[in-house]
Short mmCIF file of C-alpha atoms and ligand atoms in Angstrom, two decimals:
data_model
loop_
_atom_site.label_atom_id
_atom_site.label_comp_id
_atom_site.label_asym_id
_atom_site.label_seq_id
_atom_site.Cartn_x
_atom_site.Cartn_y
_atom_site.Cartn_z
CA MET A 139 -18.38 30.43 -6.35
CA ARG A 140 -19.43 30.10 -9.98
CA ALA A 141 -18.89 26.56 -11.17
CA GLY A 142 -18.91 25.36 -14.77
CA VAL A 143 -19.27 21.72 -15.76
CA ILE A 144 -17.58 20.06 -18.73
CA GLY A 145 -19.46 16.89 -19.63
CA ALA A 146 -23.14 16.49 -18.75
CA GLY A 147 -23.29 12.69 -18.63
CA SER A 148 -24.14 10.48 -15.68
CA ILE A 149 -21.80 12.34 -13.30
CA GLY A 150 -21.65 15.88 -14.74
CA GLY A 151 -25.42 15.96 -15.37
CA VAL A 152 -26.21 15.27 -11.71
CA VAL A 153 -23.59 17.81 -10.60
CA ALA A 154 -24.85 20.52 -12.97
CA ARG A 155 -28.52 20.03 -11.98
CA ALA A 156 -27.69 20.17 -8.27
CA LEU A 157 -25.74 23.41 -8.82
CA ARG A 158 -28.54 24.83 -10.99
CA ASP A 159 -31.11 23.95 -8.33
CA GLY A 160 -29.14 25.73 -5.60
CA SER A 161 -28.40 22.65 -3.52
CA VAL A 162 -24.76 23.57 -2.90
CA PRO A 163 -24.61 26.57 -0.53
CA GLY A 164 -22.20 29.19 -1.84
CA ALA A 165 -22.01 27.78 -5.38
CA THR A 166 -23.99 28.50 -8.56
CA LEU A 167 -23.90 26.95 -12.03
CA SER A 168 -22.15 29.17 -14.58
CA GLY A 169 -22.73 26.88 -17.57
CA VAL A 170 -22.30 23.45 -19.07
CA VAL A 171 -20.13 22.35 -22.01
CA ASP A 172 -21.15 19.17 -23.81
CA PRO A 173 -21.25 18.64 -27.57
CA ALA A 174 -23.87 15.90 -27.05
CA GLY A 175 -26.24 18.46 -25.51
CA ALA A 176 -28.44 18.38 -22.40
CA ALA A 177 -31.87 19.88 -23.01
CA ASP A 178 -32.52 21.08 -19.45
CA LEU A 179 -29.10 22.62 -18.81
CA PRO A 180 -27.57 25.96 -19.88
CA LEU A 181 -25.16 24.87 -22.62
CA VAL A 182 -22.36 27.33 -23.39
CA SER A 183 -19.01 27.32 -25.16
CA LEU A 184 -15.75 26.46 -23.43
CA ASP A 185 -14.66 30.10 -23.77
CA GLU A 186 -17.84 31.25 -22.05
CA VAL A 187 -17.35 28.82 -19.19
CA LEU A 188 -13.77 30.00 -18.81
CA SER A 189 -14.82 33.64 -18.66
CA THR A 190 -17.66 33.12 -16.17
CA SER A 191 -16.41 30.43 -13.77
CA ASP A 192 -14.21 30.32 -10.69
CA LEU A 193 -14.13 26.53 -10.77
CA VAL A 194 -14.50 24.14 -13.70
CA VAL A 195 -15.54 20.52 -13.09
CA GLU A 196 -14.21 18.02 -15.65
CA ALA A 197 -16.66 15.12 -15.96
CA ALA A 198 -16.17 14.45 -19.68
CA GLY A 199 -13.62 11.65 -19.88
CA GLN A 200 -9.89 11.13 -20.12
CA ARG A 201 -9.47 12.55 -23.62
CA ALA A 202 -11.44 15.69 -22.77
CA LEU A 203 -9.31 16.25 -19.67
CA ALA A 204 -6.15 16.14 -21.79
CA GLU A 205 -7.72 18.47 -24.37
CA VAL A 206 -9.16 21.17 -22.11
CA GLY A 207 -7.58 20.76 -18.68
CA PRO A 208 -4.39 22.78 -19.34
CA GLN A 209 -6.47 25.58 -20.93
CA VAL A 210 -8.77 25.79 -17.89
CA LEU A 211 -5.84 26.14 -15.48
CA ALA A 212 -3.96 28.55 -17.75
CA ALA A 213 -7.05 30.79 -17.76
CA GLY A 214 -6.72 31.03 -13.96
CA ARG A 215 -9.74 28.82 -13.24
CA ASP A 216 -9.52 26.05 -10.67
CA LEU A 217 -10.11 22.58 -12.09
CA LEU A 218 -11.79 19.68 -10.29
CA VAL A 219 -10.91 16.45 -12.12
CA VAL A 220 -13.22 13.42 -12.12
CA SER A 221 -11.40 11.39 -14.83
CA VAL A 222 -8.54 10.72 -12.44
CA GLY A 223 -7.44 7.63 -14.43
CA ALA A 224 -6.07 10.00 -17.11
CA LEU A 225 -3.35 11.00 -14.65
CA ALA A 226 -1.67 7.62 -15.12
CA ASP A 227 -0.07 9.59 -17.95
CA ASP A 228 2.80 11.36 -16.14
CA ALA A 229 3.22 13.84 -18.99
CA LEU A 230 -0.41 14.96 -18.66
CA LEU A 231 -0.11 15.31 -14.88
CA ASP A 232 3.06 17.40 -15.27
CA LYS A 233 1.36 19.56 -17.90
CA LEU A 234 -1.61 20.18 -15.60
CA LEU A 235 0.63 20.91 -12.60
CA CYS A 236 2.57 23.52 -14.62
CA ALA A 237 -0.43 25.03 -16.41
CA GLY A 238 -1.67 27.35 -13.59
CA PRO A 239 -2.35 29.93 -12.15
CA GLY A 240 -5.55 27.88 -11.63
CA GLU A 241 -5.37 25.17 -8.96
CA LEU A 242 -5.74 21.46 -9.70
CA HIS A 243 -8.11 19.44 -7.48
CA LEU A 244 -8.86 15.72 -7.79
CA SER A 245 -12.26 14.29 -6.91
CA THR A 246 -12.20 11.44 -4.40
CA GLY A 247 -14.86 9.92 -6.67
CA ALA A 248 -15.96 6.42 -5.79
CA ILE A 249 -13.60 5.71 -2.90
CA GLY A 250 -12.35 6.90 0.48
CA GLY A 251 -9.37 6.38 2.75
CA LEU A 252 -7.12 8.46 0.49
CA ASP A 253 -6.35 10.92 3.30
CA LEU A 254 -5.05 8.21 5.64
CA LEU A 255 -3.08 6.49 2.88
CA ARG A 256 -1.48 9.84 2.06
CA ALA A 257 -0.55 10.38 5.71
CA ALA A 258 0.85 6.86 6.10
CA ALA A 259 2.91 7.15 2.91
CA ARG A 260 4.19 10.52 4.06
CA MET A 261 5.44 9.04 7.34
CA ALA A 262 7.41 6.33 5.54
CA PRO A 263 7.09 4.53 2.21
CA LEU A 264 4.41 1.84 2.15
CA SER A 265 5.70 -1.65 1.43
CA ARG A 266 2.52 -2.99 -0.18
CA VAL A 267 -0.71 -1.42 -1.46
CA THR A 268 -3.51 -3.28 -3.24
CA ILE A 269 -6.87 -2.32 -4.66
CA GLU A 270 -9.29 -5.02 -5.76
CA THR A 271 -12.33 -3.87 -7.70
CA THR A 272 -15.28 -6.22 -8.14
CA LYS A 273 -18.08 -5.31 -10.54
CA LEU A 274 -21.01 -6.94 -12.21
CA ALA A 275 -19.41 -9.08 -14.93
CA ALA A 276 -21.44 -7.71 -17.84
CA ASN A 277 -20.31 -4.15 -17.02
CA LEU A 278 -16.64 -4.99 -17.46
CA VAL A 279 -16.67 -5.89 -21.15
CA GLN A 280 -13.95 -3.83 -22.89
CA ALA A 281 -13.43 -2.96 -26.55
CA TRP A 282 -10.09 -4.82 -26.60
CA MET A 283 -11.64 -8.12 -25.49
CA SER A 284 -12.16 -10.90 -28.04
CA ASP A 285 -15.75 -11.93 -28.84
CA GLU A 286 -15.21 -15.17 -26.86
CA GLU A 287 -13.89 -13.30 -23.84
CA ALA A 288 -16.79 -10.81 -23.93
CA ALA A 289 -19.32 -13.64 -24.29
CA ARG A 290 -17.70 -15.52 -21.38
CA LEU A 291 -18.05 -12.42 -19.20
CA ARG A 292 -21.72 -11.99 -20.08
CA THR A 293 -22.52 -15.62 -19.27
CA THR A 294 -20.12 -16.59 -16.49
CA ALA A 295 -21.72 -18.17 -13.43
CA GLU A 296 -18.58 -17.72 -11.28
CA PRO A 297 -16.45 -14.66 -10.39
CA VAL A 298 -13.52 -14.24 -12.83
CA GLU A 299 -10.33 -12.30 -12.11
CA LEU A 300 -9.79 -10.35 -15.33
CA MET A 301 -6.51 -8.67 -14.51
CA ARG A 302 -4.06 -8.23 -11.64
CA GLY A 303 -0.91 -6.19 -11.94
CA PRO A 304 0.66 -2.76 -11.66
CA ALA A 305 -1.97 -0.05 -11.07
CA ARG A 306 -0.83 1.83 -14.18
CA ASP A 307 -1.47 -1.17 -16.45
CA VAL A 308 -4.87 -1.93 -14.92
CA THR A 309 -5.91 1.72 -15.23
CA ALA A 310 -5.00 1.66 -18.93
CA ALA A 311 -6.86 -1.60 -19.60
CA PHE A 312 -10.07 -0.60 -17.76
CA PRO A 313 -10.25 3.17 -18.26
CA LYS A 314 -13.85 3.54 -17.02
CA SER A 315 -13.46 1.19 -14.07
CA ALA A 316 -9.99 1.87 -12.73
CA ASN A 317 -10.06 5.58 -11.86
CA VAL A 318 -9.92 4.29 -8.30
CA ALA A 319 -6.58 2.51 -8.82
CA ALA A 320 -5.18 5.80 -10.11
CA SER A 321 -6.59 7.64 -7.09
CA VAL A 322 -4.86 5.23 -4.69
CA ALA A 323 -1.54 5.50 -6.59
CA LEU A 324 -1.72 9.30 -6.61
CA ALA A 325 -2.63 9.38 -2.89
CA VAL A 326 0.39 7.27 -1.90
CA GLY A 327 2.58 9.10 -4.43
CA ASP A 328 3.96 5.89 -5.93
CA TRP A 329 2.50 4.04 -8.89
CA ASP A 330 4.94 1.14 -8.58
CA VAL A 331 3.92 0.05 -5.10
CA VAL A 332 0.23 -0.30 -6.00
CA GLU A 333 -1.13 -3.59 -7.32
CA ALA A 334 -4.63 -3.44 -8.77
CA ALA A 335 -7.04 -6.21 -9.67
CA VAL A 336 -10.36 -6.23 -11.51
CA ILE A 337 -12.80 -9.05 -10.77
CA ALA A 338 -15.98 -9.74 -12.73
CA ASP A 339 -18.75 -11.18 -10.57
CA PRO A 340 -22.08 -12.16 -12.14
CA ALA A 341 -23.76 -11.76 -8.74
CA ALA A 342 -22.24 -8.40 -7.72
CA GLU A 343 -25.20 -6.12 -6.98
CA LEU A 344 -22.82 -3.55 -5.52
CA THR A 345 -19.44 -2.49 -6.89
CA SER A 346 -16.77 -3.14 -4.32
CA HIS A 347 -13.28 -1.76 -3.86
CA VAL A 348 -11.08 -3.37 -1.23
CA ILE A 349 -7.98 -1.32 -0.52
CA THR A 350 -5.18 -2.65 1.67
CA ALA A 351 -1.89 -1.03 2.60
CA ASP A 352 1.02 -1.99 4.85
CA GLY A 353 4.00 0.00 5.97
CA PRO A 354 5.79 1.42 9.00
CA ALA A 355 2.73 3.59 9.85
CA GLY A 356 0.46 0.57 10.17
CA SER A 357 -1.77 -1.83 8.35
CA TYR A 358 -4.92 -0.62 6.61
CA ARG A 359 -7.96 -2.18 4.99
CA PHE A 360 -10.85 -0.21 3.52
CA GLU A 361 -13.84 -1.90 1.95
CA ILE A 362 -16.16 0.25 -0.15
CA ARG A 363 -19.39 -1.13 -1.59
CA ASN A 364 -21.15 1.31 -3.91
CA ARG A 365 -24.50 1.05 -5.63
CA PRO A 366 -24.00 1.32 -9.44
CA SER A 367 -25.53 4.31 -11.18
CA PRO A 368 -28.86 3.26 -12.77
CA ARG A 369 -28.02 5.23 -15.92
CA THR A 370 -24.37 4.19 -16.26
CA PRO A 371 -23.83 0.94 -14.35
CA THR A 372 -20.05 1.08 -14.94
CA SER A 373 -20.00 4.06 -12.56
CA SER A 374 -21.24 4.37 -8.96
CA GLU A 375 -24.18 6.53 -7.97
CA VAL A 376 -22.21 8.24 -5.19
CA VAL A 377 -19.60 9.76 -7.54
CA PRO A 378 -21.46 13.00 -8.47
CA HIS A 379 -22.13 13.48 -4.77
CA ALA A 380 -18.39 13.23 -4.05
CA VAL A 381 -17.95 15.99 -6.64
CA LEU A 382 -20.69 18.09 -5.02
CA ALA A 383 -19.12 17.57 -1.58
CA ALA A 384 -15.79 18.83 -2.97
CA ILE A 385 -17.46 21.89 -4.54
CA ALA A 386 -19.24 22.62 -1.24
CA ALA A 387 -15.92 22.42 0.64
CA LEU A 388 -14.26 24.77 -1.85
CA ALA A 389 -17.18 27.21 -1.93
CA GLU A 390 -17.80 27.48 1.81
CA PRO A 391 -15.05 25.81 3.82
CA ARG A 392 -16.64 25.08 7.21
CA VAL A 393 -15.96 21.64 8.64
CA VAL A 394 -13.51 20.25 6.08
CA PHE A 395 -11.13 17.35 6.64
CA ARG A 396 -7.79 17.90 4.98
N1 NAD B 554 -12.86 9.33 -9.97
C1 NAD B 554 -13.74 8.33 -9.91
O1 NAD B 554 -13.82 7.60 -8.91
C2 NAD B 554 -14.63 8.08 -11.08
C3 NAD B 554 -15.72 7.22 -10.93
C4 NAD B 554 -16.56 7.01 -12.02
C5 NAD B 554 -16.29 7.62 -13.26
N2 NAD B 554 -15.19 8.42 -13.38
C6 NAD B 554 -14.86 9.07 -14.66
O2 NAD B 554 -15.66 10.23 -14.82
C7 NAD B 554 -15.78 10.53 -16.21
C8 NAD B 554 -17.24 10.82 -16.55
O3 NAD B 554 -18.00 9.65 -16.32
P1 NAD B 554 -19.56 9.57 -16.72
O4 NAD B 554 -20.05 8.26 -16.24
O5 NAD B 554 -20.28 10.82 -16.30
O6 NAD B 554 -19.44 9.54 -18.32
P2 NAD B 554 -20.61 9.78 -19.40
O7 NAD B 554 -20.16 9.07 -20.63
O8 NAD B 554 -21.95 9.48 -18.83
O9 NAD B 554 -20.56 11.38 -19.65
C9 NAD B 554 -19.48 12.03 -20.29
C10 NAD B 554 -20.07 13.24 -21.02
O10 NAD B 554 -18.99 14.06 -21.46
C11 NAD B 554 -19.30 14.55 -22.76
N3 NAD B 554 -18.04 14.91 -23.43
C12 NAD B 554 -17.16 14.10 -24.04
N4 NAD B 554 -16.12 14.81 -24.52
C13 NAD B 554 -16.36 16.10 -24.20
C14 NAD B 554 -15.64 17.31 -24.40
N5 NAD B 554 -14.46 17.33 -25.03
N6 NAD B 554 -16.19 18.45 -23.92
C15 NAD B 554 -17.35 18.44 -23.27
N7 NAD B 554 -18.08 17.34 -23.04
C16 NAD B 554 -17.58 16.18 -23.51
C17 NAD B 554 -20.08 13.42 -23.43
O11 NAD B 554 -20.89 13.92 -24.48
C18 NAD B 554 -20.90 12.88 -22.25
O12 NAD B 554 -22.18 13.50 -22.17
C19 NAD B 554 -15.20 9.31 -16.95
O13 NAD B 554 -13.86 9.60 -17.36
C20 NAD B 554 -15.17 8.23 -15.89
O14 NAD B 554 -14.16 7.27 -16.12
C21 NAD B 554 -14.38 8.68 -12.31
#
């Protein structure tokens, strides 16, 4: 499998280097697209990636996914999406689903349990789903916050709940931090049943996501505690490895949970 990477930042850079270095059996790096450059990676144009790849990994952000995702799928290339939060936009999701012949894949990214939530929701609608994300306070400052609010976050000595509400609203307010809320909503196939919360904790060394779900299939609680990426502390270090695991499963399906 020839895999191209769009976006060579903290996630895409790790993915591209691992592919370049041959650490994913059955997959090679076809090229990298990033206007910001990446000195040690083979930078190419989008057209070149489309003509030389079987799979394209989007790790460039929500806007880039909207801009190039439909084109990737229309060219018959499979697309592995990392910026899952962008799919809170139903129109974009519909566009991507209709854009084929390429296939759309979503990275599990920073969380797990999506398979079981999907199975439970398939058996019967879930009555309640929550995802609470707790991050180091200083990493949750957003452009829309007032100066006072941002300063309070940087100096708070206590955990502060910044937002709790429908997953779609939380995903929109914290685009870099709430991909996980979108992943849960997409896994259960219902945005309205999912409540998301974002908590700023000045002492949070690890980023945690606590996912709970209740319904006729049972009662579930997953707690994920990820180490933040040293380069981009708003993201977790495991995320590029989730992408690489997905590429490995697509390139050489051996023992794959579906
Ligand atoms: N699914 C998850 O669980 C999860 C977890 C963490 C981050 N994310 C998402 O993954 C995405 C990437 O995160 P990151 O930390 O690597 O970001 P980053 O800012 O470190 O890297 C993004 C890179 O994409 C490049 N880029 C921007 N627009 C581009 C375009 N149109 N074409 C090509 N390259 C372009 C930028 O120059 C940058 O180098 C973000 O949307 C983030 O929210 C998802």
